[in-house]
Short mmCIF file of C-alpha atoms in Angstrom, two decimals:
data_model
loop_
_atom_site.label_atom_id
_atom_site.label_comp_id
_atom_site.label_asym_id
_atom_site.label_seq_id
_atom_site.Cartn_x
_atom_site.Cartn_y
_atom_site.Cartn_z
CA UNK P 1 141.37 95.76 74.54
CA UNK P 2 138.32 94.56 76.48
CA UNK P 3 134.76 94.99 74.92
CA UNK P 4 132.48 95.83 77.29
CA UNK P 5 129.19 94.50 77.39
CA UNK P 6 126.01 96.20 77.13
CA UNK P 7 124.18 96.21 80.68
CA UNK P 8 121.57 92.99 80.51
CA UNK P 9 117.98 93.73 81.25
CA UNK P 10 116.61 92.12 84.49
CA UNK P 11 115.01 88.39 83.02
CA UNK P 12 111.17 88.91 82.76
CA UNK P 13 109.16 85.71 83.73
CA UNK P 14 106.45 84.64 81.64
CA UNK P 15 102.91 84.14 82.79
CA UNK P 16 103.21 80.04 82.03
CA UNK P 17 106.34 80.18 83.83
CA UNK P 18 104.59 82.35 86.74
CA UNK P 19 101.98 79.92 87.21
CA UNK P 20 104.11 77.15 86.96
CA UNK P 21 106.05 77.99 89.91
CA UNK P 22 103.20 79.09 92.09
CA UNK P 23 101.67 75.47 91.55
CA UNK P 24 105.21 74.16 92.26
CA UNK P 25 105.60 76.35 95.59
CA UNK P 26 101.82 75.78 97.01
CA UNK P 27 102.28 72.00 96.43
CA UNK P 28 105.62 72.14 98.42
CA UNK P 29 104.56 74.23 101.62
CA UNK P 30 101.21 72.08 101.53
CA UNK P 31 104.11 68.87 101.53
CA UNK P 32 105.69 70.63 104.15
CA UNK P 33 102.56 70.80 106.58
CA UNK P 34 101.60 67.76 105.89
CA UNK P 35 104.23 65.79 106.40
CA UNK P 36 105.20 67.97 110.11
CA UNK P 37 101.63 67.04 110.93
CA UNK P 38 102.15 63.55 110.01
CA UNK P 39 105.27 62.98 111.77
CA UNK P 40 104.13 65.11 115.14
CA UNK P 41 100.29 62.32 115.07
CA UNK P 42 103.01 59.61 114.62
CA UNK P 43 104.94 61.23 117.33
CA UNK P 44 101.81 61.14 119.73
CA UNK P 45 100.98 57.74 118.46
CA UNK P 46 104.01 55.54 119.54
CA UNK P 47 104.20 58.24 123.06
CA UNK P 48 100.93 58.20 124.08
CA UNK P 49 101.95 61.03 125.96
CA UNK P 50 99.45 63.89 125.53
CA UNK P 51 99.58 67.39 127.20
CA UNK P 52 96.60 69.50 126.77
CA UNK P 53 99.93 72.02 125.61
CA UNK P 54 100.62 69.76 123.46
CA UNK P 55 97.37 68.95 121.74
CA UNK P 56 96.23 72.65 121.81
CA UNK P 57 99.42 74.04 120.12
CA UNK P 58 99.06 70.97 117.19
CA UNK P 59 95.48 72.58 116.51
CA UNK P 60 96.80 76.06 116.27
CA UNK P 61 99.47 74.74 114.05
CA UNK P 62 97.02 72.93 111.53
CA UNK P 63 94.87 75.61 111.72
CA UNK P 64 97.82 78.00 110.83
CA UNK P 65 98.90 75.15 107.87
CA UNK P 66 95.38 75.47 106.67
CA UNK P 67 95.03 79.09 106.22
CA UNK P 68 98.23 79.75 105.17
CA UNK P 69 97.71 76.93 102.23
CA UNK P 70 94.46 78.16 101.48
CA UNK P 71 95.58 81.83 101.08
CA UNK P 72 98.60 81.08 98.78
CA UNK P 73 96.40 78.91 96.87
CA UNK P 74 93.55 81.72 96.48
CA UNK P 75 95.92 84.45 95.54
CA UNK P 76 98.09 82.28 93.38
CA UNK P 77 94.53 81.03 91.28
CA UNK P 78 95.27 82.26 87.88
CA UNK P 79 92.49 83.22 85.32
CA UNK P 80 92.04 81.13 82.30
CA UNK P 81 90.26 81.86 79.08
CA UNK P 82 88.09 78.93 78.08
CA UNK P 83 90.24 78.15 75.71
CA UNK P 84 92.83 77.49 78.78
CA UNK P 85 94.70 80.24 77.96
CA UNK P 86 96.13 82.89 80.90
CA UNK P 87 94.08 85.86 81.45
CA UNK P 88 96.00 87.05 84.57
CA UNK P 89 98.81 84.37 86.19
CA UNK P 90 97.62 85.42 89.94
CA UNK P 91 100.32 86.87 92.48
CA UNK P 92 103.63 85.42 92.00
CA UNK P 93 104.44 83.69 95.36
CA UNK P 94 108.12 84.07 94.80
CA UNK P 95 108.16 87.13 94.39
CA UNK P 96 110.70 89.55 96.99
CA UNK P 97 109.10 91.67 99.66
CA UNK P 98 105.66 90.35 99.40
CA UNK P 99 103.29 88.90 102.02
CA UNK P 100 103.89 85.43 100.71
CA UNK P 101 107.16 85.46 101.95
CA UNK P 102 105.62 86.24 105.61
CA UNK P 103 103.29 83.33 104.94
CA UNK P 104 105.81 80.85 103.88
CA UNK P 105 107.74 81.92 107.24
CA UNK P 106 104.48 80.71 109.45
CA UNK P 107 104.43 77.43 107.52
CA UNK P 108 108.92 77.25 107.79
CA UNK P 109 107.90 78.14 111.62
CA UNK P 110 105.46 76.17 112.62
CA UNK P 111 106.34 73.12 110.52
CA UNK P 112 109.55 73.59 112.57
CA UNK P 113 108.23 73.77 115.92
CA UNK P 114 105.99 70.92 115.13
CA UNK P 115 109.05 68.90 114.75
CA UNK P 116 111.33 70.35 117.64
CA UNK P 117 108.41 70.26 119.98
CA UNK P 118 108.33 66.21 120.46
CA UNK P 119 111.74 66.52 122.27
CA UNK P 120 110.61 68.96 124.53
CA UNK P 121 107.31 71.26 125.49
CA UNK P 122 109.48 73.80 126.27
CA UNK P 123 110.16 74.28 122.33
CA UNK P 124 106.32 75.40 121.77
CA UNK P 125 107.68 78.89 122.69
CA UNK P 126 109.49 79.70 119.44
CA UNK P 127 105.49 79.76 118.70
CA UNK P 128 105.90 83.36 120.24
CA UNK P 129 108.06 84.58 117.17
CA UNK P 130 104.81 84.89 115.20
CA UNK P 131 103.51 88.19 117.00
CA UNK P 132 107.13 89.17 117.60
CA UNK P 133 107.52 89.63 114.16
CA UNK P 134 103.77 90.30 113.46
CA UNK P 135 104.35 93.05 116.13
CA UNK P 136 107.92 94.28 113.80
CA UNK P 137 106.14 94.60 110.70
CA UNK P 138 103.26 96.42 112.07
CA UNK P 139 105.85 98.84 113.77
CA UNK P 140 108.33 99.19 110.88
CA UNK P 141 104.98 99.73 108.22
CA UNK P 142 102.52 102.02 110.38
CA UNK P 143 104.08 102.62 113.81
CA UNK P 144 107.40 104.21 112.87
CA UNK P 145 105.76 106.62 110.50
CA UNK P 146 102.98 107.57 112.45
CA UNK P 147 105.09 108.44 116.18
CA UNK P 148 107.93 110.09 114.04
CA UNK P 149 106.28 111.69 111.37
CA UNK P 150 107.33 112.37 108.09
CA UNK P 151 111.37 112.37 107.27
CA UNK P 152 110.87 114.36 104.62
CA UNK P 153 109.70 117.46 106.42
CA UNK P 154 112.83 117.18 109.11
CA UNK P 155 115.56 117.13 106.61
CA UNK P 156 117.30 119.43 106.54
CA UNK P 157 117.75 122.44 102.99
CA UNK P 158 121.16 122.94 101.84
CA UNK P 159 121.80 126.51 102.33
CA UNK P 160 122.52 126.95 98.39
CA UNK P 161 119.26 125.78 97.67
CA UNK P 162 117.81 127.50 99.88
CA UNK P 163 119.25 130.77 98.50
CA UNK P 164 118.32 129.37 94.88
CA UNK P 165 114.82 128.32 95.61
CA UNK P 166 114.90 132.40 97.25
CA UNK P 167 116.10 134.00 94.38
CA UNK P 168 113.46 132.31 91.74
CA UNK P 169 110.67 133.16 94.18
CA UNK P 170 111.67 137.15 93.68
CA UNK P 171 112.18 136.90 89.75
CA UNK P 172 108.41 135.15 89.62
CA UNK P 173 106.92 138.21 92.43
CA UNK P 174 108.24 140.40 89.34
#
């Protein structure tokens, strides 16, 4: 005979733990940039080949490190009693589905392209994934809802329920 096992409950994380990991997760994307950035000046250094391409997309990329650090640090900035106890942990960054994972994707990306894009210009134009999939979200979020309405009002009623939902509308008109 086999016992079975009650179902576990899903693992909660703690706040400590919470903040913990979004210090650990901002400090390794901010590695990230920095060292892409590091390697792509070094890159330009021992070259000395600069393209106005070249130089242009490095400043969007910084720019786009920047921000993207700045906003996972901002939103990850938990509240502390004076005491230095946790009020409120921030948003979890590692967290599924949320916009830090679209962040995190810029910084993968253009960390990436920073990298590829010393063998060849030609590379910059994975740059052009960003309002692909800007474009994607926007669609699958507002677009696809607002051109084809509501799915809810097109399916379609089971014709027992529909004979149901008929016969307690004339017991209530009585």
């Amino acid at each position: 005979m086999s016992q079975q096992q009650p179902p576990k409950k899903k693992a909660t994380k703690g706040n400590k733990q919470i903040v913990e990991e979004n210090v650990a997760t901002v400090k390794f994307y901010r590695n990230m940039s920095l060292i892409a950035t590091a390697v792509q000046f070094l890159g330009f250094a021992v070259y000395a080949e600069l393209s106005t391409l070249a130089v242009v997309m490095t400043v969007l990329c910084v720019v786009a490190h920047v921000a993207s650090y700045y906003f996972m640090a901002l939103i990850s900035k938990p509240k502390l009693t004076e005491k230095g106890d946790i009020i409120e942990t921030g948003t979890d960054l590692n967290i599924e589905g949320g916009i830090t994972e679209h962040v995190k994707d810029i910084v993968i990306l253009t960390a990436g392209t920073q990298l590829v894009s010393m063998l060849s210009e030609f590379f910059w134009l994975l740059m052009l994934l960003l309002p692909i999939r800007a474009g994607w979200l926007l669609w699958q979020t507002v677009g696809k809802q607002f051109f084809q309405g509501d799915p809810a009002e097109e399916a379609p009623v089971n014709e027992k329920k529909q004979k149901k939902l008929m016969r307690k509308m004339n017991r209530a008109r009585q």
